[in-house]
Amino acid sequence: MNPTVPFMPAWYDVAWTVIALGVLAMTLVALHAWWRSPRMVGGPAVGWAIVILALPVIGPALYLATDTDRRWADDDASSH
């Protein structure tokens, strides 16, 4: 007896790869913004790093949404 092996369609692998790369990219962007932030010193800096790394999607999204230093830097650059 030859059991049939159920294979996943190719689009399933492509979709998960795109999602994983998106999560990785968002995490790297959040870590880069965190690293370059002048206000990230001491306890808050360590706390944000833990949040970014421990919560795969929510952590980076939360940090990027609340990163006022990055938004102000973009506004200053566009006003000149």
PDB file of C-alpha atoms in Angstrom:
ATOM      1  CA  MET A   1       0.000   0.000   0.000  1.00  0.00           C
ATOM      2  CA  ASN A   2       1.376   3.380  -1.043  1.00  0.00           C
ATOM      3  CA  PRO A   3       0.091   6.209   1.192  1.00  0.00           C
ATOM      4  CA  THR A   4      -0.533   9.509  -0.518  1.00  0.00           C
ATOM      5  CA  VAL A   5       1.520  12.375   0.881  1.00  0.00           C
ATOM      6  CA  PRO A   6      -0.458  15.612   0.949  1.00  0.00           C
ATOM      7  CA  PHE A   7       1.712  18.401  -0.378  1.00  0.00           C
ATOM      8  CA  MET A   8       1.054  22.064   0.135  1.00  0.00           C
ATOM      9  CA  PRO A   9       0.629  24.195  -2.967  1.00  0.00           C
ATOM     10  CA  ALA A  10       3.606  26.303  -4.039  1.00  0.00           C
ATOM     11  CA  TRP A  11       1.847  29.595  -3.270  1.00  0.00           C
ATOM     12  CA  TYR A  12       1.652  28.551   0.382  1.00  0.00           C
ATOM     13  CA  ASP A  13       5.438  28.403   0.674  1.00  0.00           C
ATOM     14  CA  VAL A  14       5.811  31.696  -1.189  1.00  0.00           C
ATOM     15  CA  ALA A  15       3.249  33.405   1.055  1.00  0.00           C
ATOM     16  CA  TRP A  16       4.943  32.261   4.267  1.00  0.00           C
ATOM     17  CA  THR A  17       8.351  33.282   2.924  1.00  0.00           C
ATOM     18  CA  VAL A  18       7.084  36.780   2.090  1.00  0.00           C
ATOM     19  CA  ILE A  19       5.475  37.094   5.527  1.00  0.00           C
ATOM     20  CA  ALA A  20       8.648  35.930   7.296  1.00  0.00           C
ATOM     21  CA  LEU A  21      10.820  38.328   5.297  1.00  0.00           C
ATOM     22  CA  GLY A  22       8.394  41.163   6.056  1.00  0.00           C
ATOM     23  CA  VAL A  23       8.557  40.458   9.788  1.00  0.00           C
ATOM     24  CA  LEU A  24      12.356  40.269   9.629  1.00  0.00           C
ATOM     25  CA  ALA A  25      12.565  43.551   7.695  1.00  0.00           C
ATOM     26  CA  MET A  26      10.249  45.341  10.132  1.00  0.00           C
ATOM     27  CA  THR A  27      12.278  44.043  13.076  1.00  0.00           C
ATOM     28  CA  LEU A  28      15.550  45.213  11.504  1.00  0.00           C
ATOM     29  CA  VAL A  29      14.100  48.658  10.722  1.00  0.00           C
ATOM     30  CA  ALA A  30      12.829  48.990  14.312  1.00  0.00           C
ATOM     31  CA  LEU A  31      16.193  47.913  15.745  1.00  0.00           C
ATOM     32  CA  HIS A  32      17.997  50.372  13.478  1.00  0.00           C
ATOM     33  CA  ALA A  33      15.683  53.213  14.551  1.00  0.00           C
ATOM     34  CA  TRP A  34      16.102  52.163  18.191  1.00  0.00           C
ATOM     35  CA  TRP A  35      19.892  52.091  17.890  1.00  0.00           C
ATOM     36  CA  ARG A  36      20.051  55.546  16.274  1.00  0.00           C
ATOM     37  CA  SER A  37      17.584  57.167  18.685  1.00  0.00           C
ATOM     38  CA  PRO A  38      19.274  59.744  20.932  1.00  0.00           C
ATOM     39  CA  ARG A  39      16.689  59.320  23.695  1.00  0.00           C
ATOM     40  CA  MET A  40      17.314  55.587  24.079  1.00  0.00           C
ATOM     41  CA  VAL A  41      19.572  55.385  27.132  1.00  0.00           C
ATOM     42  CA  GLY A  42      19.389  53.316  30.287  1.00  0.00           C
ATOM     43  CA  GLY A  43      16.332  51.338  31.314  1.00  0.00           C
ATOM     44  CA  PRO A  44      13.949  52.481  28.560  1.00  0.00           C
ATOM     45  CA  ALA A  45      16.465  51.461  25.904  1.00  0.00           C
ATOM     46  CA  VAL A  46      16.765  47.933  27.273  1.00  0.00           C
ATOM     47  CA  GLY A  47      12.998  47.695  27.693  1.00  0.00           C
ATOM     48  CA  TRP A  48      12.331  48.697  24.075  1.00  0.00           C
ATOM     49  CA  ALA A  49      14.958  46.265  22.807  1.00  0.00           C
ATOM     50  CA  ILE A  50      13.262  43.443  24.716  1.00  0.00           C
ATOM     51  CA  VAL A  51       9.831  44.467  23.390  1.00  0.00           C
ATOM     52  CA  ILE A  52      11.106  44.657  19.796  1.00  0.00           C
ATOM     53  CA  LEU A  53      12.758  41.239  19.976  1.00  0.00           C
ATOM     54  CA  ALA A  54      10.264  39.386  22.189  1.00  0.00           C
ATOM     55  CA  LEU A  55       7.069  40.344  20.346  1.00  0.00           C
ATOM     56  CA  PRO A  56       7.741  39.498  16.697  1.00  0.00           C
ATOM     57  CA  VAL A  57       5.170  41.696  14.930  1.00  0.00           C
ATOM     58  CA  ILE A  58       3.631  43.792  17.673  1.00  0.00           C
ATOM     59  CA  GLY A  59       6.942  44.942  19.220  1.00  0.00           C
ATOM     60  CA  PRO A  60       8.520  46.478  16.100  1.00  0.00           C
ATOM     61  CA  ALA A  61       5.174  47.942  14.975  1.00  0.00           C
ATOM     62  CA  LEU A  62       4.607  49.501  18.399  1.00  0.00           C
ATOM     63  CA  TYR A  63       8.106  50.974  18.518  1.00  0.00           C
ATOM     64  CA  LEU A  64       7.892  52.381  14.989  1.00  0.00           C
ATOM     65  CA  ALA A  65       4.456  53.860  15.707  1.00  0.00           C
ATOM     66  CA  THR A  66       5.692  55.596  18.863  1.00  0.00           C
ATOM     67  CA  ASP A  67       9.146  56.637  17.626  1.00  0.00           C
ATOM     68  CA  THR A  68       8.735  60.413  17.681  1.00  0.00           C
ATOM     69  CA  ASP A  69      12.443  61.078  17.058  1.00  0.00           C
ATOM     70  CA  ARG A  70      12.277  59.486  13.619  1.00  0.00           C
ATOM     71  CA  ARG A  71       9.118  61.378  12.672  1.00  0.00           C
ATOM     72  CA  TRP A  72      10.544  64.717  13.799  1.00  0.00           C
ATOM     73  CA  ALA A  73      13.757  64.091  11.867  1.00  0.00           C
ATOM     74  CA  ASP A  74      11.733  63.410   8.710  1.00  0.00           C
ATOM     75  CA  ASP A  75       9.671  66.573   9.229  1.00  0.00           C
ATOM     76  CA  ASP A  76      12.780  68.724   9.784  1.00  0.00           C
ATOM     77  CA  ALA A  77      14.472  67.376   6.654  1.00  0.00           C
ATOM     78  CA  SER A  78      11.420  68.034   4.477  1.00  0.00           C
ATOM     79  CA  SER A  79      10.931  71.600   5.763  1.00  0.00           C
ATOM     80  CA  HIS A  80      14.365  72.801   4.562  1.00  0.00           C
TER      81      HIS A  80
END
